[in-house]
Amino acid sequence: VGADGTLYSGSADTTVRVWARVWGSAHHMRTLEGHTGIVWSIALGTDGMVYSASSDTTIRVWRTSDGSHIRTLEGHTGTVMAVAVADADGTVYSGSSDDTLRMWSGLDGSPIRTLQMGCQVVCIALGAGNTVIIGDGKHQVSVWSGGAAPARILHTLNSNVHATVIGQDGRIFTTCRDESNAVYEL
């Protein structure tokens, strides 16, 4: 959800749809086309851009004001399952079934760093001080700091992690394939 209440949704039909909230319902505004695979994840940057991650192995960058395509970030060799953007510096983080976490410049899309994770990266959440929370294919929630080696495994779950977010109070919320949910303190 954008600051103005605009909603963005990714779809199996390879598109990103943009919605306006009008009197309690959603009104379709535009469709962003260009991916050739399922759109798995969407992130909004503070720079007026929206980022979409797809099974076509790319992240596309779109301008929120008019939906124009700005650039495509390429480098993953598997489905890009997660994308997140750091508020502080605009760094784009992407996670993939190719077992990597990649960091990209929010200014020009150039690659900053690639970390081999040893399993697929399913979801990413960003916290204060360059804290990166990752849900992975080993049923683990990991806490990383500043893109360095993993600081620690927060928890190993009984099922695949589907999503993770960091609340305003700093707690980490996860949901899993088996419909379980968990809350963690950093």
mmCIF file of C-alpha atoms in Angstrom:
data_model
loop_
_atom_site.group_PDB
_atom_site.id
_atom_site.type_symbol
_atom_site.label_atom_id
_atom_site.label_comp_id
_atom_site.label_asym_id
_atom_site.label_seq_id
_atom_site.Cartn_x
_atom_site.Cartn_y
_atom_site.Cartn_z
ATOM 1 C CA VAL A 1 0.000 0.000 0.000
ATOM 2 C CA GLY A 2 1.428 3.353 -1.021
ATOM 3 C CA ALA A 3 1.445 6.451 1.180
ATOM 4 C CA ASP A 4 -1.550 7.758 -0.766
ATOM 5 C CA GLY A 5 -3.502 4.518 -0.209
ATOM 6 C CA THR A 6 -2.797 3.119 -3.682
ATOM 7 C CA LEU A 7 -2.715 -0.696 -3.684
ATOM 8 C CA TYR A 8 -0.411 -2.850 -5.830
ATOM 9 C CA SER A 9 -0.984 -6.540 -6.557
ATOM 10 C CA GLY A 10 1.118 -9.131 -8.372
ATOM 11 C CA SER A 11 -0.531 -11.868 -10.359
ATOM 12 C CA ALA A 12 -0.113 -15.250 -11.999
ATOM 13 C CA ASP A 13 -1.098 -13.524 -15.257
ATOM 14 C CA THR A 14 2.384 -11.836 -15.183
ATOM 15 C CA THR A 15 1.051 -8.348 -14.429
ATOM 16 C CA VAL A 16 1.136 -5.817 -11.621
ATOM 17 C CA ARG A 17 -2.205 -4.156 -11.037
ATOM 18 C CA VAL A 18 -2.617 -0.724 -9.502
ATOM 19 C CA TRP A 19 -5.735 0.015 -7.461
ATOM 20 C CA ALA A 20 -7.173 3.131 -5.842
ATOM 21 C CA ARG A 21 -9.199 2.861 -2.679
ATOM 22 C CA VAL A 22 -12.494 4.637 -3.219
ATOM 23 C CA TRP A 23 -15.127 4.731 -0.487
ATOM 24 C CA GLY A 24 -14.092 1.412 1.031
ATOM 25 C CA SER A 25 -13.592 -0.492 -2.220
ATOM 26 C CA ALA A 26 -10.776 -0.841 -4.737
ATOM 27 C CA HIS A 27 -10.957 0.669 -8.211
ATOM 28 C CA HIS A 28 -8.593 -0.639 -10.912
ATOM 29 C CA MET A 29 -6.419 2.225 -12.211
ATOM 30 C CA ARG A 30 -3.846 0.570 -14.480
ATOM 31 C CA THR A 31 -2.031 -2.640 -15.326
ATOM 32 C CA LEU A 32 1.755 -2.788 -15.537
ATOM 33 C CA GLU A 33 2.903 -5.285 -18.159
ATOM 34 C CA GLY A 34 6.354 -6.607 -19.017
ATOM 35 C CA HIS A 35 7.065 -9.652 -16.870
ATOM 36 C CA THR A 36 6.895 -13.046 -18.571
ATOM 37 C CA GLY A 37 6.308 -15.044 -15.384
ATOM 38 C CA ILE A 38 4.230 -14.952 -12.206
ATOM 39 C CA VAL A 39 4.712 -11.800 -10.108
ATOM 40 C CA TRP A 40 5.491 -13.097 -6.598
ATOM 41 C CA SER A 41 6.389 -9.995 -4.636
ATOM 42 C CA ILE A 42 6.036 -6.213 -4.733
ATOM 43 C CA ALA A 43 7.833 -3.509 -2.772
ATOM 44 C CA LEU A 44 7.386 0.242 -2.683
ATOM 45 C CA GLY A 45 10.369 2.533 -2.455
ATOM 46 C CA THR A 46 10.403 5.975 -0.909
ATOM 47 C CA ASP A 47 11.747 7.209 -4.265
ATOM 48 C CA GLY A 48 8.380 7.030 -6.046
ATOM 49 C CA MET A 49 9.119 3.614 -7.532
ATOM 50 C CA VAL A 50 7.462 0.214 -7.219
ATOM 51 C CA TYR A 51 9.523 -2.965 -7.575
ATOM 52 C CA SER A 52 8.084 -6.275 -8.798
ATOM 53 C CA ALA A 53 9.746 -9.706 -8.477
ATOM 54 C CA SER A 54 8.881 -12.502 -10.864
ATOM 55 C CA SER A 55 9.417 -16.113 -11.838
ATOM 56 C CA ASP A 56 10.957 -14.739 -15.055
ATOM 57 C CA THR A 57 14.094 -14.209 -12.857
ATOM 58 C CA THR A 58 13.884 -10.403 -12.926
ATOM 59 C CA ILE A 59 12.904 -7.431 -10.793
ATOM 60 C CA ARG A 60 11.183 -4.657 -12.712
ATOM 61 C CA VAL A 61 11.189 -1.045 -11.552
ATOM 62 C CA TRP A 62 8.139 1.110 -12.319
ATOM 63 C CA ARG A 63 7.344 4.782 -11.661
ATOM 64 C CA THR A 64 4.342 5.003 -9.329
ATOM 65 C CA SER A 65 3.073 8.287 -10.788
ATOM 66 C CA ASP A 66 2.414 6.991 -14.293
ATOM 67 C CA GLY A 67 3.279 3.260 -14.303
ATOM 68 C CA SER A 68 6.152 3.638 -16.754
ATOM 69 C CA HIS A 69 8.849 0.967 -16.762
ATOM 70 C CA ILE A 70 12.194 2.424 -15.626
ATOM 71 C CA ARG A 71 14.588 -0.533 -15.649
ATOM 72 C CA THR A 72 14.896 -4.293 -15.201
ATOM 73 C CA LEU A 73 17.271 -5.803 -12.648
ATOM 74 C CA GLU A 74 18.793 -9.013 -13.995
ATOM 75 C CA GLY A 75 21.167 -11.493 -12.394
ATOM 76 C CA HIS A 76 19.097 -14.160 -10.657
ATOM 77 C CA THR A 77 18.923 -17.573 -12.337
ATOM 78 C CA GLY A 78 15.744 -18.744 -10.596
ATOM 79 C CA THR A 79 12.350 -17.381 -9.602
ATOM 80 C CA VAL A 80 12.656 -14.115 -7.700
ATOM 81 C CA MET A 81 10.359 -14.773 -4.753
ATOM 82 C CA ALA A 82 10.956 -11.693 -2.631
ATOM 83 C CA VAL A 83 11.854 -8.040 -3.001
ATOM 84 C CA ALA A 84 12.232 -5.305 -0.380
ATOM 85 C CA VAL A 85 13.561 -1.734 -0.434
ATOM 86 C CA ALA A 86 15.457 -0.067 2.401
ATOM 87 C CA ASP A 87 13.912 3.264 3.389
ATOM 88 C CA ALA A 88 17.243 4.725 4.523
ATOM 89 C CA ASP A 89 19.288 4.397 1.340
ATOM 90 C CA GLY A 90 17.010 2.818 -1.276
ATOM 91 C CA THR A 91 19.008 -0.409 -1.496
ATOM 92 C CA VAL A 92 16.906 -3.105 -3.165
ATOM 93 C CA TYR A 93 17.087 -6.626 -1.685
ATOM 94 C CA SER A 94 15.915 -9.637 -3.692
ATOM 95 C CA GLY A 95 15.665 -13.305 -2.782
ATOM 96 C CA SER A 96 15.386 -16.197 -5.182
ATOM 97 C CA SER A 97 14.994 -19.908 -5.703
ATOM 98 C CA ASP A 98 18.583 -19.764 -7.019
ATOM 99 C CA ASP A 99 19.638 -19.712 -3.324
ATOM 100 C CA THR A 100 20.877 -16.120 -3.374
ATOM 101 C CA LEU A 101 20.133 -12.851 -1.646
ATOM 102 C CA ARG A 102 21.094 -9.960 -3.901
ATOM 103 C CA MET A 103 21.483 -6.274 -3.133
ATOM 104 C CA TRP A 104 21.084 -3.617 -5.825
ATOM 105 C CA SER A 105 21.575 0.140 -5.969
ATOM 106 C CA GLY A 106 18.238 1.928 -5.801
ATOM 107 C CA LEU A 107 19.763 4.786 -7.808
ATOM 108 C CA ASP A 108 20.775 2.951 -10.965
ATOM 109 C CA GLY A 109 19.963 -0.745 -10.423
ATOM 110 C CA SER A 110 23.594 -1.831 -10.428
ATOM 111 C CA PRO A 111 24.447 -4.952 -8.403
ATOM 112 C CA ILE A 112 26.006 -4.291 -5.002
ATOM 113 C CA ARG A 113 26.447 -7.757 -3.556
ATOM 114 C CA THR A 114 25.334 -11.373 -3.944
ATOM 115 C CA LEU A 115 25.194 -13.711 -0.949
ATOM 116 C CA GLN A 116 24.958 -17.487 -1.388
ATOM 117 C CA MET A 117 22.347 -18.651 1.131
ATOM 118 C CA GLY A 118 22.412 -22.423 0.697
ATOM 119 C CA CYS A 119 18.649 -22.563 0.091
ATOM 120 C CA GLN A 120 15.934 -20.518 -1.565
ATOM 121 C CA VAL A 121 15.036 -17.130 -0.106
ATOM 122 C CA VAL A 122 11.252 -17.018 0.214
ATOM 123 C CA CYS A 123 10.612 -13.676 1.920
ATOM 124 C CA ILE A 124 12.464 -10.596 3.122
ATOM 125 C CA ALA A 125 11.616 -7.920 5.688
ATOM 126 C CA LEU A 126 13.785 -4.936 6.523
ATOM 127 C CA GLY A 127 14.189 -3.342 9.917
ATOM 128 C CA ALA A 128 16.131 -0.528 11.533
ATOM 129 C CA GLY A 129 19.905 -0.351 11.221
ATOM 130 C CA ASN A 130 20.209 -2.500 8.066
ATOM 131 C CA THR A 131 18.580 -5.470 9.780
ATOM 132 C CA VAL A 132 17.431 -8.004 7.188
ATOM 133 C CA ILE A 133 14.974 -10.761 8.162
ATOM 134 C CA ILE A 134 14.852 -13.717 5.775
ATOM 135 C CA GLY A 135 12.440 -16.634 5.553
ATOM 136 C CA ASP A 136 14.098 -19.467 3.691
ATOM 137 C CA GLY A 137 13.621 -22.900 2.160
ATOM 138 C CA LYS A 138 15.035 -24.611 5.263
ATOM 139 C CA HIS A 139 12.024 -23.495 7.332
ATOM 140 C CA GLN A 140 14.195 -20.924 9.098
ATOM 141 C CA VAL A 141 13.798 -17.269 9.947
ATOM 142 C CA SER A 142 17.245 -15.639 9.985
ATOM 143 C CA VAL A 143 18.397 -12.229 11.144
ATOM 144 C CA TRP A 144 21.141 -10.583 9.094
ATOM 145 C CA SER A 145 22.894 -7.309 9.802
ATOM 146 C CA GLY A 146 24.140 -5.002 7.085
ATOM 147 C CA GLY A 147 24.329 -7.699 4.426
ATOM 148 C CA ALA A 148 27.145 -9.522 6.221
ATOM 149 C CA ALA A 149 27.165 -13.202 7.188
ATOM 150 C CA PRO A 150 24.071 -14.334 9.104
ATOM 151 C CA ALA A 151 24.051 -12.887 12.581
ATOM 152 C CA ARG A 152 21.851 -15.691 13.867
ATOM 153 C CA ILE A 153 19.014 -18.044 13.070
ATOM 154 C CA LEU A 154 16.034 -16.621 14.883
ATOM 155 C CA HIS A 155 13.911 -19.754 14.716
ATOM 156 C CA THR A 156 13.482 -23.018 12.815
ATOM 157 C CA LEU A 157 9.844 -23.710 11.974
ATOM 158 C CA ASN A 158 7.915 -26.855 11.095
ATOM 159 C CA SER A 159 6.785 -25.536 7.736
ATOM 160 C CA ASN A 160 7.842 -23.279 4.861
ATOM 161 C CA VAL A 161 7.799 -19.592 5.706
ATOM 162 C CA HIS A 162 5.470 -17.692 3.369
ATOM 163 C CA ALA A 163 5.769 -14.134 4.629
ATOM 164 C CA THR A 164 7.491 -12.089 7.268
ATOM 165 C CA VAL A 165 7.041 -8.465 8.316
ATOM 166 C CA ILE A 166 8.494 -6.245 10.999
ATOM 167 C CA GLY A 167 5.955 -4.338 13.055
ATOM 168 C CA GLN A 168 6.374 -0.729 14.156
ATOM 169 C CA ASP A 169 7.314 -2.040 17.599
ATOM 170 C CA GLY A 170 10.207 -4.064 16.102
ATOM 171 C CA ARG A 171 8.581 -7.470 16.545
ATOM 172 C CA ILE A 172 8.817 -9.939 13.673
ATOM 173 C CA PHE A 173 5.657 -11.639 12.426
ATOM 174 C CA THR A 174 5.764 -14.741 10.205
ATOM 175 C CA THR A 175 3.173 -16.917 8.546
ATOM 176 C CA CYS A 176 3.813 -20.416 7.233
ATOM 177 C CA ARG A 177 2.459 -22.866 4.696
ATOM 178 C CA ASP A 178 0.871 -24.978 7.460
ATOM 179 C CA GLU A 179 -1.199 -21.878 8.399
ATOM 180 C CA SER A 180 0.759 -21.335 11.605
ATOM 181 C CA ASN A 181 1.896 -17.874 12.644
ATOM 182 C CA ALA A 182 4.671 -16.750 14.951
ATOM 183 C CA VAL A 183 5.865 -13.563 16.604
ATOM 184 C CA TYR A 184 9.493 -12.975 17.587
ATOM 185 C CA GLU A 185 11.454 -10.305 19.427
ATOM 186 C CA LEU A 186 14.792 -9.207 18.001
#
